[in-house]
CSV table of C-alpha atoms in Angstrom, one decimal:
chain,number,residue,atom,x,y,z
Y,1,MET,CA,190.5,189.5,62.2
Y,2,GLU,CA,190.1,193.2,62.9
Y,3,GLY,CA,188.4,194.4,66.0
Y,4,PRO,CA,185.1,196.1,66.3
Y,5,THR,CA,184.6,199.4,64.6
Y,6,GLN,CA,183.6,202.5,66.3
Y,7,VAL,CA,180.0,202.1,64.9
Y,8,ASP,CA,179.8,198.6,66.4
Y,9,THR,CA,180.7,199.9,69.9
Y,10,MET,CA,178.2,202.8,69.9
Y,11,THR,CA,174.9,202.5,71.7
Y,12,LYS,CA,171.8,202.2,69.7
Y,13,GLU,CA,170.7,205.9,70.3
Y,14,ALA,CA,174.2,207.1,69.2
Y,15,THR,CA,174.5,205.0,66.1
Y,16,PRO,CA,174.9,207.2,63.1
Y,17,ASP,CA,173.1,206.8,59.8
Y,18,THR,CA,175.8,204.9,57.8
Y,19,THR,CA,173.9,205.4,54.5
Y,20,MET,CA,175.5,208.8,54.3
Y,21,THR,CA,179.3,208.8,54.4
Y,22,SER,CA,179.9,212.5,54.5
Y,23,ALA,CA,178.2,215.6,55.5
Y,24,PRO,CA,175.9,217.3,52.9
Y,25,SER,CA,177.5,220.1,50.8
Y,26,LYS,CA,176.2,222.9,49.0
Y,27,PRO,CA,175.4,222.0,45.3
Y,28,MET,CA,178.4,222.9,42.9
Y,29,THR,CA,177.7,225.8,40.7
Y,30,ASN,CA,179.4,227.8,38.0
Y,31,VAL,CA,177.2,230.8,38.0
Y,32,PRO,CA,179.3,234.0,37.9
Y,33,ASP,CA,178.8,237.2,39.9
Y,34,LEU,CA,176.3,238.8,37.4
Y,35,LEU,CA,176.2,242.1,39.2
Y,36,ARG,CA,179.9,242.8,39.0
Y,37,VAL,CA,180.9,245.6,36.6
Y,38,GLY,CA,183.4,244.3,34.1
Y,39,THR,CA,184.1,241.0,32.4
Y,40,ILE,CA,182.8,237.8,34.0
Y,41,PRO,CA,184.5,234.3,33.5
Y,42,ASP,CA,181.7,232.9,31.5
Y,43,ASN,CA,180.9,232.3,27.8
Y,44,THR,CA,177.3,232.7,27.3
Y,45,VAL,CA,174.7,234.7,25.4
Y,46,ILE,CA,173.7,238.0,26.8
Y,47,ASP,CA,170.6,239.7,25.6
Y,48,VAL,CA,170.1,243.5,26.1
Y,49,GLU,CA,166.7,245.1,25.9
Y,50,THR,CA,166.5,248.8,25.6
Y,51,ASP,CA,163.5,250.8,26.9
Y,52,ILE,CA,163.2,254.7,26.2
Y,53,LEU,CA,161.2,255.8,29.2
Y,54,ASP,CA,159.5,259.3,29.5
Y,55,SER,CA,159.3,261.0,32.9
Y,56,VAL,CA,156.4,260.3,35.1
Y,57,VAL,CA,156.6,263.8,36.7
Y,58,PHE,CA,158.1,266.8,35.0
Y,59,ASN,CA,158.5,270.5,35.4
Y,60,GLN,CA,161.2,273.0,35.2
Y,61,THR,CA,162.6,272.2,38.8
Y,62,PHE,CA,162.1,268.5,39.1
Y,63,CYS,CA,161.5,265.2,37.1
Y,64,ARG,CA,161.2,261.6,38.0
Y,65,PHE,CA,161.7,258.3,36.2
Y,66,GLN,CA,160.3,254.9,37.2
Y,67,LEU,CA,162.2,251.7,36.1
Y,68,GLN,CA,160.7,248.4,35.4
Y,69,ASN,CA,161.7,245.5,37.6
Y,70,LYS,CA,163.1,243.4,34.9
Y,71,GLY,CA,166.6,242.1,34.1
Y,72,ILE,CA,169.7,243.7,35.3
Y,73,LEU,CA,170.0,247.5,34.9
Y,74,HIS,CA,173.3,248.3,32.8
Y,75,SER,CA,175.4,250.9,34.7
Y,76,ASN,CA,176.0,252.8,31.3
Y,77,SER,CA,172.3,253.4,30.8
Y,78,LYS,CA,171.7,257.0,29.8
Y,79,ILE,CA,169.6,260.1,30.7
Y,80,SER,CA,169.1,262.1,27.4
Y,81,ILE,CA,168.5,265.7,28.1
Y,82,SER,CA,168.2,269.1,26.2
Y,83,ALA,CA,167.6,272.7,26.7
Y,84,SER,CA,166.1,275.4,24.6
Y,85,LEU,CA,166.0,279.2,24.6
Y,86,SER,CA,162.4,280.3,25.6
Y,87,SER,CA,163.4,283.8,25.4
Y,88,GLY,CA,166.1,285.6,23.5
Y,89,SER,CA,166.4,282.9,20.9
Y,90,ASN,CA,168.9,284.9,18.8
Y,91,VAL,CA,171.4,284.7,21.7
Y,92,ARG,CA,174.5,282.5,21.1
Y,93,ALA,CA,174.6,280.4,24.2
Y,94,PHE,CA,176.3,277.0,25.1
Y,95,PHE,CA,176.7,274.8,28.1
Y,96,PRO,CA,179.7,275.4,30.4
Y,97,VAL,CA,182.7,273.9,28.7
Y,98,ASN,CA,183.9,271.8,31.7
Y,99,VAL,CA,180.7,270.1,32.7
Y,100,GLY,CA,178.6,270.4,29.6
Y,101,VAL,CA,175.0,269.4,29.9
Y,102,HIS,CA,175.6,268.3,33.5
Y,103,SER,CA,175.1,272.0,34.4
Y,104,LEU,CA,171.4,271.5,34.3
Y,105,ILE,CA,171.2,269.1,37.2
Y,106,ASP,CA,171.4,270.4,40.8
Y,107,ARG,CA,170.7,267.1,42.6
Y,108,ALA,CA,170.3,263.5,41.6
Y,109,VAL,CA,168.6,260.9,43.9
Y,110,LEU,CA,168.4,257.1,43.3
Y,111,LYS,CA,165.5,255.4,45.3
Y,112,CYS,CA,164.4,252.0,46.0
Y,113,GLY,CA,160.8,252.3,47.3
Y,114,THR,CA,161.0,255.1,49.7
Y,115,LYS,CA,164.7,254.5,50.7
Y,116,THR,CA,167.5,256.6,49.1
Y,117,LEU,CA,170.1,254.3,47.7
Y,118,CYS,CA,172.4,257.1,46.4
Y,119,GLU,CA,172.3,260.8,46.3
Y,120,VAL,CA,174.6,263.6,45.1
Y,121,GLU,CA,173.8,267.2,46.0
Y,122,ASP,CA,175.2,270.2,44.0
Y,123,PHE,CA,175.7,267.7,41.3
Y,124,ALA,CA,177.1,270.0,38.7
Y,125,HIS,CA,179.8,271.2,41.1
Y,126,PHE,CA,180.6,267.5,41.9
Y,127,SER,CA,180.6,266.7,38.2
Y,128,ALA,CA,183.1,269.7,37.6
Y,129,TYR,CA,185.6,268.0,39.9
Y,130,GLN,CA,185.1,264.5,38.3
Y,131,SER,CA,185.4,266.1,34.8
Y,132,ILE,CA,189.1,267.2,35.3
Y,133,PHE,CA,190.2,263.4,35.0
Y,134,ILE,CA,188.8,263.2,31.5
Y,135,SER,CA,191.7,263.2,29.0
Y,136,GLY,CA,191.8,265.9,26.2
Y,137,GLU,CA,191.4,263.4,23.4
Y,138,HIS,CA,188.4,261.8,25.0
Y,139,ASN,CA,186.9,265.3,25.4
Y,140,LYS,CA,187.6,266.2,21.8
Y,141,GLU,CA,186.4,263.0,20.2
Y,142,ARG,CA,183.5,261.9,22.4
Y,143,GLU,CA,182.6,264.3,25.1
Y,144,ALA,CA,182.0,267.2,22.8
Y,145,TYR,CA,179.2,265.2,21.1
Y,146,THR,CA,177.8,263.3,24.1
Y,147,THR,CA,177.9,265.7,27.0
Y,148,GLY,CA,179.0,269.0,25.6
Y,149,ARG,CA,182.2,269.1,27.4
Y,150,VAL,CA,185.1,270.6,25.4
Y,151,MET,CA,188.1,270.7,27.8
Y,152,ASN,CA,190.6,269.7,25.2
Y,153,HIS,CA,194.0,271.4,25.5
Y,154,GLU,CA,196.1,272.0,22.4
Y,155,PRO,CA,198.9,274.2,21.4
Y,156,PHE,CA,198.2,277.6,19.6
Y,157,TYR,CA,200.5,278.2,16.6
Y,158,GLN,CA,201.0,281.6,15.0
Y,159,ASN,CA,202.4,283.3,12.1
Y,160,GLY,CA,202.7,287.0,12.0
Y,161,SER,CA,202.2,287.6,8.3
Y,162,LYS,CA,198.4,288.0,8.2
Y,163,SER,CA,197.3,290.0,5.3
Y,164,GLY,CA,196.9,293.7,6.0
Y,165,GLU,CA,197.7,293.4,9.7
Y,166,SER,CA,200.8,293.9,11.8
Y,167,PHE,CA,201.6,293.3,15.3
Y,168,GLY,CA,203.4,295.4,17.8
Y,169,ASN,CA,206.1,292.8,18.2
Y,170,ALA,CA,208.1,293.1,15.0
Y,171,SER,CA,209.8,289.8,15.5
Y,172,LEU,CA,206.5,288.0,14.8
Y,173,ILE,CA,206.3,289.3,11.2
Y,174,GLY,CA,207.1,286.4,8.9
Y,175,GLN,CA,207.6,284.0,11.7
Y,176,GLN,CA,207.0,280.3,10.6
Y,177,ASN,CA,204.1,278.3,11.8
Y,178,ALA,CA,206.3,276.3,14.2
Y,179,SER,CA,206.2,278.3,17.3
Y,180,ALA,CA,203.6,277.3,19.9
Y,181,LEU,CA,203.8,280.0,22.4
Y,182,ALA,CA,200.5,279.2,24.3
Y,183,LYS,CA,198.1,276.5,25.0
Y,184,GLY,CA,194.3,276.7,25.3
Y,185,LEU,CA,191.1,274.9,24.7
Y,186,MET,CA,190.4,273.7,21.2
Y,187,VAL,CA,187.1,272.3,20.0
Y,188,ASP,CA,187.6,270.1,16.9
Y,189,ARG,CA,189.8,271.8,14.4
Y,190,ASP,CA,193.3,273.4,14.3
Y,191,LEU,CA,193.5,277.2,14.0
Y,192,ASP,CA,196.5,278.6,12.1
Y,193,GLN,CA,197.2,282.4,11.5
Y,194,PHE,CA,198.2,282.1,7.9
Y,195,GLU,CA,197.7,284.9,5.5
Y,196,GLY,CA,194.0,285.3,4.5
Y,197,ASP,CA,192.8,283.1,7.3
Y,198,THR,CA,189.3,283.9,8.5
Y,199,ASP,CA,189.3,281.8,11.4
Y,200,TYR,CA,190.3,284.7,13.7
Y,201,ASP,CA,187.6,287.2,14.8
Y,202,ASP,CA,190.1,289.4,16.4
Y,203,VAL,CA,193.5,289.7,14.6
Y,204,ILE,CA,194.8,291.8,17.5
Y,205,GLU,CA,194.8,288.6,19.5
Y,206,PRO,CA,197.7,286.6,18.3
Y,207,PHE,CA,196.1,283.2,19.1
Y,208,GLY,CA,192.6,283.8,17.8
Y,209,ASP,CA,189.1,283.2,18.9
Y,210,VAL,CA,188.0,279.6,19.2
Y,211,ARG,CA,184.3,279.1,18.4
Y,212,LEU,CA,182.1,276.1,19.2
Y,213,ASN,CA,180.2,274.2,16.4
Y,214,ALA,CA,176.6,275.2,15.8
Y,215,PHE,CA,175.3,272.0,17.1
Y,216,GLN,CA,176.8,272.6,20.3
Y,217,THR,CA,175.0,275.9,20.9
Y,218,VAL,CA,171.7,276.0,22.8
Y,219,GLY,CA,169.9,277.6,20.1
Y,220,TYR,CA,170.1,274.4,17.9
Y,221,ASN,CA,168.4,272.5,20.8
Y,222,PRO,CA,171.2,269.9,21.0
Y,223,GLN,CA,170.3,266.5,22.8
Y,224,PHE,CA,173.2,265.3,25.0
Y,225,GLN,CA,173.3,262.4,27.4
Y,226,ILE,CA,174.6,261.6,30.9
Y,227,ASN,CA,175.6,258.1,32.1
Y,228,LEU,CA,173.7,256.8,35.1
Y,229,SER,CA,177.1,255.8,36.6
Y,230,ASP,CA,178.1,259.6,36.4
Y,231,LEU,CA,174.9,260.6,38.2
Y,232,PHE,CA,175.2,257.7,40.9
Y,233,PRO,CA,178.8,256.6,41.7
Y,234,PHE,CA,177.2,253.6,43.3
Y,235,LEU,CA,176.7,252.2,39.7
Y,236,LYS,CA,180.4,252.4,38.8
Y,237,THR,CA,181.0,249.2,40.9
Y,238,SER,CA,177.6,247.4,40.9
Y,239,GLN,CA,174.7,246.9,38.7
Y,240,LEU,CA,171.0,246.7,40.0
Y,241,PRO,CA,169.4,243.3,39.9
Y,242,LEU,CA,165.9,244.8,39.1
Y,243,TYR,CA,164.4,241.4,38.4
Y,244,MET,CA,165.2,240.4,42.1
Y,245,MET,CA,163.6,243.4,43.6
Y,246,LYS,CA,160.1,243.7,44.7
Y,247,GLU,CA,160.2,247.5,45.4
Y,248,PRO,CA,159.9,250.1,42.6
Y,249,VAL,CA,163.2,251.8,41.6
Y,250,SER,CA,163.1,255.4,40.7
Y,251,LEU,CA,165.5,258.2,39.5
Y,252,GLU,CA,164.8,261.9,40.6
Y,253,LEU,CA,166.5,264.8,39.1
Y,254,PHE,CA,166.3,268.4,40.5
Y,255,PHE,CA,167.2,270.9,37.9
Y,256,THR,CA,169.5,274.0,38.4
Y,257,PRO,CA,167.4,277.1,39.1
Y,258,LYS,CA,166.8,279.2,36.0
Y,259,GLY,CA,167.5,282.4,37.9
Y,260,GLN,CA,171.0,281.6,38.8
Y,261,LYS,CA,172.4,282.1,35.2
Y,262,ASN,CA,174.1,278.8,35.6
Y,263,ARG,CA,172.3,276.5,33.2
Y,264,VAL,CA,174.1,277.8,30.1
Y,265,VAL,CA,176.8,280.4,29.2
Y,266,ALA,CA,176.4,283.4,26.8
Y,267,GLU,CA,179.1,284.3,24.6
Y,268,GLN,CA,181.2,287.3,25.7
Y,269,ALA,CA,179.6,289.7,23.2
Y,270,GLN,CA,176.1,288.9,24.6
Y,271,THR,CA,174.2,289.9,27.7
Y,272,TYR,CA,172.6,287.1,29.7
Y,273,ASN,CA,169.0,288.4,29.3
Y,274,PHE,CA,167.3,285.1,28.3
Y,275,THR,CA,165.9,282.0,29.8
Y,276,ALA,CA,167.0,278.5,29.1
Y,277,ASP,CA,164.3,275.7,29.8
Y,278,VAL,CA,164.7,271.9,29.9
Y,279,VAL,CA,162.8,270.3,27.0
Y,280,GLN,CA,160.5,267.7,28.4
Y,281,THR,CA,160.1,265.8,25.1
Y,282,LYS,CA,163.9,265.3,24.9
Y,283,THR,CA,164.4,264.5,28.4
Y,284,GLN,CA,164.3,260.7,28.6
Y,285,LEU,CA,165.7,257.7,30.4
Y,286,ILE,CA,167.4,255.2,27.9
Y,287,ALA,CA,167.5,252.1,30.1
Y,288,ASP,CA,169.5,248.9,29.0
Y,289,TYR,CA,168.3,245.7,30.7
Y,290,ILE,CA,170.8,242.9,30.5
Y,291,TYR,CA,169.4,239.4,30.4
Y,292,TYR,CA,171.4,236.1,30.7
Y,293,PRO,CA,170.0,232.6,30.1
Y,294,GLN,CA,166.9,232.2,32.3
Y,295,GLU,CA,168.3,229.3,34.0
Y,296,MET,CA,171.4,231.1,35.0
Y,297,MET,CA,169.4,234.1,36.3
Y,298,GLU,CA,167.1,231.8,38.3
Y,299,GLN,CA,169.9,230.0,39.9
Y,300,TYR,CA,171.7,233.2,40.7
Y,301,ALA,CA,168.6,234.6,42.4
Y,302,SER,CA,168.0,231.4,44.4
Y,303,GLN,CA,171.5,231.3,45.7
Y,304,ASN,CA,171.7,235.0,46.6
Y,305,GLN,CA,168.3,235.5,48.4
Y,306,ASN,CA,170.4,237.4,51.1
Y,307,LEU,CA,172.7,239.6,48.9
Y,308,GLN,CA,175.0,242.2,50.4
Y,309,PHE,CA,177.3,244.7,48.7
Y,310,ALA,CA,179.2,247.8,49.9
Y,311,TYR,CA,179.6,251.0,48.0
Y,312,VAL,CA,180.5,254.6,48.4
Y,313,ASP,CA,178.2,257.6,48.8
Y,314,TYR,CA,179.0,261.3,49.1
Y,315,ARG,CA,177.8,263.8,51.7
Y,316,LEU,CA,178.1,267.5,51.2
Y,317,ALA,CA,178.8,270.1,53.7
Y,318,LYS,CA,179.2,273.7,52.6
Y,319,ARG,CA,179.3,277.3,54.0
Y,320,THR,CA,179.5,280.8,52.7
Y,321,VAL,CA,182.8,282.8,53.4
Y,322,THR,CA,184.4,286.1,52.2
Y,323,GLU,CA,187.8,287.1,51.6
Y,324,SER,CA,188.3,287.9,55.3
Y,325,SER,CA,186.4,285.0,56.9
Y,326,GLY,CA,188.1,282.6,54.6
Y,327,ARG,CA,191.1,282.9,56.9
Y,328,ASN,CA,192.0,280.4,59.9
Y,329,LEU,CA,188.7,278.5,59.5
Y,330,ILE,CA,188.0,275.3,61.5
Y,331,LEU,CA,185.0,273.6,60.0
Y,332,ASN,CA,183.3,270.4,61.2
Y,333,ILE,CA,182.4,268.5,57.9
Y,334,GLY,CA,180.5,265.5,59.4
Y,335,GLY,CA,181.4,261.8,59.0
Y,336,ALA,CA,180.9,261.2,62.8
Y,337,GLY,CA,180.5,257.4,63.4
Y,338,ARG,CA,181.1,256.6,59.9
Y,339,ILE,CA,183.8,255.0,57.7
Y,340,CYS,CA,185.1,257.8,55.5
Y,341,ASN,CA,187.6,257.1,52.6
Y,342,LYS,CA,188.1,260.7,51.2
Y,343,VAL,CA,187.4,264.4,51.4
Y,344,VAL,CA,187.1,266.6,48.3
Y,345,GLN,CA,187.2,270.4,48.8
Y,346,MET,CA,186.4,273.2,46.4
Y,347,LEU,CA,185.8,277.0,46.6
Y,348,THR,CA,183.3,278.6,44.3
Y,349,PHE,CA,183.2,282.5,43.6
Y,350,ASP,CA,179.5,283.3,43.9
Y,351,ALA,CA,179.7,286.2,41.5
Y,352,ASP,CA,180.6,284.1,38.7
Y,353,ASP,CA,177.9,282.9,36.3
Y,354,GLY,CA,177.1,282.2,32.7
Y,355,ASP,CA,177.6,286.0,31.8
Y,356,LEU,CA,181.1,286.2,33.1
Y,357,SER,CA,182.8,282.9,32.5
Y,358,VAL,CA,182.7,280.0,30.1
Y,359,LEU,CA,182.7,277.8,33.3
Y,360,ALA,CA,179.7,279.6,34.7
Y,361,ASN,CA,180.4,279.1,38.5
Y,362,PHE,CA,181.2,275.3,38.3
Y,363,SER,CA,184.8,276.0,39.3
Y,364,SER,CA,187.2,276.0,42.2
Y,365,VAL,CA,189.2,279.1,42.7
Y,366,GLY,CA,192.4,279.4,44.8
Y,367,PRO,CA,194.2,282.1,46.4
Y,368,ALA,CA,194.6,285.1,44.0
Y,369,PRO,CA,198.0,284.9,42.2
Y,370,SER,CA,200.0,287.9,41.7
Y,371,VAL,CA,202.1,286.6,38.9
Y,372,THR,CA,203.0,289.0,36.0
Y,373,LEU,CA,205.9,287.6,34.1
Y,374,GLU,CA,207.7,284.5,34.9
Y,375,ASN,CA,211.1,286.3,34.9
Y,376,VAL,CA,209.8,289.0,37.4
Y,377,ALA,CA,209.8,288.3,41.2
Y,378,SER,CA,206.3,287.8,42.1
Y,379,LYS,CA,204.3,285.7,44.8
Y,380,ASN,CA,201.4,283.5,44.6
Y,381,GLY,CA,198.8,283.1,47.2
Y,382,SER,CA,198.5,280.0,49.1
Y,383,LEU,CA,196.0,277.6,50.9
Y,384,THR,CA,197.1,276.2,54.3
Y,385,TYR,CA,195.1,273.0,54.7
Y,386,ASN,CA,194.9,270.1,57.0
Y,387,LEU,CA,192.3,267.5,58.3
Y,388,ARG,CA,191.8,266.3,61.9
Y,389,TYR,CA,189.8,263.3,62.9
Y,390,ASN,CA,190.1,260.8,65.8
Y,391,ASP,CA,192.2,263.2,67.6
Y,392,HIS,CA,195.0,263.2,65.0
Y,393,PHE,CA,195.8,265.4,62.1
Y,394,LEU,CA,196.1,263.7,58.6
Y,395,PHE,CA,199.4,265.7,58.0
Y,396,PRO,CA,202.0,266.4,60.7
Y,397,VAL,CA,202.7,269.7,59.2
Y,398,ASP,CA,199.9,271.8,57.5
Y,399,VAL,CA,200.2,271.7,53.7
Y,400,ASP,CA,200.6,275.0,51.9
Y,401,ASN,CA,202.3,274.2,48.7
Y,402,ASN,CA,200.3,274.2,45.6
Y,403,ALA,CA,202.3,271.4,44.1
Y,404,ARG,CA,201.7,269.3,47.0
Y,405,HIS,CA,198.0,269.8,46.9
Y,406,PHE,CA,198.0,268.8,43.3
Y,407,HIS,CA,200.0,265.7,44.3
Y,408,ASN,CA,197.5,264.8,46.9
Y,409,ILE,CA,194.8,264.8,44.3
Y,410,VAL,CA,196.7,262.2,42.3
Y,411,GLN,CA,197.4,260.1,45.6
Y,412,ALA,CA,193.6,260.3,46.5
Y,413,GLU,CA,192.3,259.4,42.9
Y,414,GLY,CA,195.0,257.4,41.5
Y,415,LYS,CA,194.9,259.5,38.3
Y,416,VAL,CA,196.3,262.8,37.2
Y,417,PRO,CA,194.0,265.8,36.6
Y,418,PHE,CA,194.1,267.1,32.9
Y,419,VAL,CA,194.5,270.7,33.7
Y,420,THR,CA,197.5,273.1,33.2
Y,421,ARG,CA,199.6,274.5,36.1
Y,422,GLN,CA,198.0,278.0,35.3
Y,423,GLU,CA,194.5,276.6,35.4
Y,424,TYR,CA,195.1,274.8,38.7
Y,425,SER,CA,197.0,277.5,40.7
Y,426,GLY,CA,197.6,280.5,38.4
Y,427,GLU,CA,201.2,279.7,37.8
Y,428,GLY,CA,203.0,278.9,34.5
Y,429,LEU,CA,201.5,281.4,32.2
Y,430,VAL,CA,200.8,279.1,29.3
Y,431,LEU,CA,197.2,280.0,28.4
Y,432,GLY,CA,196.4,282.1,25.3
Y,433,GLY,CA,193.6,282.7,22.8
Y,434,LYS,CA,190.0,283.4,23.2
Y,435,LEU,CA,187.0,281.0,23.5
Y,436,GLU,CA,183.7,282.5,22.5
Y,437,GLY,CA,185.2,285.9,23.0
Y,438,TYR,CA,186.4,285.3,26.6
Y,439,ASP,CA,190.1,285.6,27.2
Y,440,GLN,CA,191.2,282.0,28.2
Y,441,ASP,CA,194.1,283.2,30.4
Y,442,GLN,CA,191.4,285.1,32.5
Y,443,VAL,CA,188.5,282.8,32.8
Y,444,LEU,CA,190.5,279.6,33.1
Y,445,GLN,CA,193.3,280.7,35.2
Y,446,ASN,CA,193.2,279.6,38.8
Y,447,ALA,CA,189.7,278.1,38.2
Y,448,PHE,CA,190.5,274.4,39.0
Y,449,PHE,CA,192.1,274.5,42.3
Y,450,TYR,CA,190.4,271.4,43.9
Y,451,ILE,CA,191.8,269.8,47.0
Y,452,ALA,CA,191.4,266.0,47.7
Y,453,ASN,CA,192.9,263.8,50.4
Y,454,ARG,CA,192.4,260.2,51.2
Y,455,LEU,CA,192.1,259.4,54.9
Y,456,ASN,CA,194.9,257.0,55.4
Y,457,ARG,CA,194.3,255.1,58.7
Y,458,ASN,CA,191.3,252.9,58.0
Y,459,GLU,CA,189.5,253.9,61.1
Y,460,ARG,CA,185.9,254.7,61.9
Y,461,VAL,CA,185.5,258.4,62.6
Y,462,ASN,CA,184.7,259.1,66.1
Y,463,SER,CA,181.7,261.1,67.4
Y,464,ARG,CA,183.6,264.3,66.9
Y,465,GLY,CA,183.6,264.0,63.1
Y,466,ILE,CA,186.1,265.4,60.7
Y,467,GLU,CA,187.5,269.0,61.0
Y,468,ALA,CA,188.9,270.8,58.3
Y,469,TYR,CA,191.6,273.4,59.0
Y,470,VAL,CA,191.5,275.9,56.2
Y,471,ASP,CA,193.2,279.2,55.6
Y,472,TYR,CA,192.7,280.8,52.2
Y,473,GLN,CA,195.2,283.7,51.7
Y,474,THR,CA,194.9,286.6,49.3
Y,475,LEU,CA,191.4,285.8,48.1
Y,476,SER,CA,189.8,288.4,45.9
Y,477,ALA,CA,187.0,290.4,47.3
Y,478,GLY,CA,183.5,288.9,47.3
Y,479,ASN,CA,181.4,286.0,48.5
Y,480,TYR,CA,182.4,282.4,48.1
Y,481,THR,CA,180.9,279.1,48.8
Y,482,ILE,CA,183.2,276.4,50.2
Y,483,ARG,CA,182.2,272.7,49.6
Y,484,PHE,CA,183.4,269.5,51.2
Y,485,TYR,CA,182.3,266.2,49.7
Y,486,VAL,CA,183.0,263.4,52.2
Y,487,GLU,CA,183.1,259.8,50.6
Y,488,LEU,CA,181.4,257.5,53.0
Y,489,VAL,CA,180.9,253.6,52.9
Y,490,ARG,CA,177.5,252.3,52.9
Y,491,MET,CA,176.0,248.8,52.9
Y,492,ALA,CA,172.9,247.5,51.0
Y,493,GLN,CA,171.3,244.2,51.8
Y,494,LEU,CA,168.8,242.7,49.3
Y,495,ARG,CA,166.8,240.1,51.3
Y,496,ASN,CA,163.8,238.4,49.7
Y,497,GLY,CA,163.5,241.2,47.1
Y,498,VAL,CA,163.5,244.0,49.7
Y,499,LEU,CA,166.4,246.4,49.9
Y,500,ASP,CA,167.7,247.5,53.3
Y,501,ILE,CA,170.3,250.3,53.3
Y,502,GLN,CA,172.6,251.4,56.2
Y,503,PHE,CA,176.0,252.9,56.8
Y,504,ALA,CA,178.9,250.6,57.2
């Protein structure tokens, strides 16, 4: 016979409750993560309710939208927005070709109650950097109709036998339409210089003048749209559980000032002597609310009463420089005490506007190139660049090679910018043709010289912050604005319907 068990030998006070043979465990659940962007491992019915919301406050400098606390806000909800010419209605104008309708927005803020969840300053400049990663076919087939961006590169073919015209280069006469000697922006149709072709406004220009469609010009009051996930990078990875939030959620948009000639662009033959206003009746929030079965949403809310998630936000540091003060700069761009992932740098020529370039001034210029012909000895300007944080430099040797700068963008973003070599650093000499009368090899050359680097040590930045060592050589004369976007990690905690936000 077996001896006494451990329970039998215990004192009365220490005797356990033998009616429960194991410690209580949490109830088993198969509720997926409803807030994660992307597919979820579940087969269930999803209902989507769409509300078209007008702004609660609107003027030509600011507007605010108020969301309803119901369902889960879809990250691809839209802001529809439009502009009209309040003066000079006969002027041919359009949105900057690289950012489209994003040029109307100067700052975007997402708030929960009185707390700022996500904010992007100088949004149109930030969008100009994000837009270089959109492929040409996506620009041609979608963005041209949804946002007004038309950065689609295609080869220009030529044939020298246009009726009644001849070119100085006799070898072009009778040339077959099989030689693509240039690339440039194309809207939605191919231009061929066949005899009798009327697509060319200037026959002296061998690659013609690309014109936008009528519906893309501001005179037709086009209504474009912006994804909320483009306005607020936070929404690219997470969706807002509005039904679990007790505080009101609002979106605030600060519009680009009308006096800066940046809202739209005038064709080359026109003078920018008009005013473009944001149309209130066409500026609306198209909010998509996702609903799962009620039992699932209630179970998810009960199991996540203390919900935490991390996301990235961007902080802007900027400064005005000239061609001389842009040399040998050491700038503190912030980030002290924060976890920083990435730094994006751009340099804008302040004199550029919608009267001088198809990009307005939503571009990033580099050191002025001195390239004439590729077979002639010439020299390009360069940018010497490095970052210092936590008493160490990011690179052991300062980077001054344009190809390495481009490579660093690819490493930082994990994707390749869809810009030509000439557009990035002024090298290559492949641009040709005109766009709305502007010479593409002038307005697009050296206009996408962005710098991006990922901080690679996974460290919290100390109290000194991040220092940028910048030396722009051979800048053209004039005033510039240098901008740094620092990507920071933030934490949001949703506890009992109240959102608490702090830096990681």
